[in-house]
Amino acid sequence: MKQKPDQSFWNLWNLSFGFFGVQIAYALQSANISRIFRTLGADPHSLSFFWILPPLMGILVQPIVGTLSDKTWTRYGRRIPYLFIGAAVAVAVMCLLPNAGSFGMAVGAALIFGLIALMLLDTSINMAMQPFKMLVGDMVNEKQKATAYSIQSFLCNAGSVVGFLFPFIFTWIGLQNVAPEGVVPDSVIWSFYVGAAILILCVIYTTLKVKEWNPQEYAEYNPVEEKKEESANWITLLKNAPATFWKVGLVQFFCWAGMLYMWTYVVDAVSETVWDTIDPTTDAYQEAANWTGVLYAIQAMGSVAWAMVLPRFSNTKMAYSVSLIIGGVGFCLIPFIHDQYLQIIPFLLIGCGWAAMLAMPFTFVTNALQGYGHMGAYLGLFNGTICVPQIVAAICGGTILSLVGHHQSTMMIVSGVSFLIGSLCVFVIKDKR
């Protein structure tokens, strides 16, 4: 078996560039779903239930995409066809979702329409996102994987900055940031339109620039025979998964549960803490929602900076744990800062934890999977460690909100504690290099 060759910086960049566009779509979804459903009339105590669909679609779609693409060989590549189809569907749905309140439907019908659109959007985003992780696993050697995933993290966060800022920018240039009751503002609707256009352009760039290995080339650099690759099902793969797969999954559980509560409640938390309202019909609430997008962008910029620092740590586990501690402290600060500009500080800290969450788990897991084969299927199954904790957290969200006093801002402390527990779990991982 040949050693996978070193890739130039620009080859590594091109492998992940389409992630920039995919992440704009994902950022728009993450920052605006609670805002959209609250505007449509959703109750805060049931808000987390709307967040069950995104991880549920992820846990269903990504293993399927991983498994099917392991067995797909076309003239256009092994992973890229799935990337392109997913992006094309996402573009169509991004033009429908923010218009859920614009078709004259009753509140219940508008919420159902929004749910269906959200399900389709997250299905397509997951289908487009998974191939980027698999391309790195297929074509990048172990020495360069940390760098490759750090580039992916950089592009991911750069795309996030753009997506998070869109509503704020469009409001600033004159689009309406308020709308009739039950209707999503133009600033949000046009953010989704422009994000969809950027997504498809970025994916086209990647499909033109990246040439995947053919079956013969792939076999030269990967040790598992094709017959063995075809024989195992998901249950068998999970039974045979390396211990690192499960130990990293334990860390993932606490981190992604914390992130789910942030995405669900942070708009109301910032509005409650800084603007002293959680009424989505007010100008103040919509202003708070725009500012939360800016804070998300600050978080993403902090992640970009921290992603460049992470490869410089000599101890990967220490880098992972310290990053999560910093992020946990950031979450706990949010309810105690009543100035909108000082809120920048906790979001910068959260960005450090987010950067580690994006880069570190796949470095540990892909290193541990060398020689196991089924890289795409395993990475698809590993996505369950991202999706399952979000589903559990979404189911429990309303109950926890009631237990902490019905204050959405207090849910940020729940997220912080979850991150701190995750930072302790890092030390059960054994890094296989």
PDB file of C-alpha atoms in Angstrom, residues 271 275 277 279 282-289:
ATOM      1  CA  SER A 271     -33.310  39.970  23.995  1.00  0.00           C
ATOM      2  CA  TRP A 275     -33.457  44.568  25.588  1.00  0.00           C
ATOM      3  CA  THR A 277     -38.294  41.705  26.170  1.00  0.00           C
ATOM      4  CA  ASP A 279     -42.089  39.538  22.611  1.00  0.00           C
ATOM      5  CA  THR A 282     -41.779  44.224  19.014  1.00  0.00           C
ATOM      6  CA  ASP A 283     -39.105  46.196  17.193  1.00  0.00           C
ATOM      7  CA  ALA A 284     -36.805  45.596  20.162  1.00  0.00           C
ATOM      8  CA  TYR A 285     -37.031  41.805  19.783  1.00  0.00           C
ATOM      9  CA  GLN A 286     -36.233  41.925  16.053  1.00  0.00           C
ATOM     10  CA  GLU A 287     -33.326  44.289  16.783  1.00  0.00           C
ATOM     11  CA  ALA A 288     -32.082  41.828  19.393  1.00  0.00           C
ATOM     12  CA  ALA A 289     -32.400  39.011  16.834  1.00  0.00           C
TER      13      ALA A 289
END
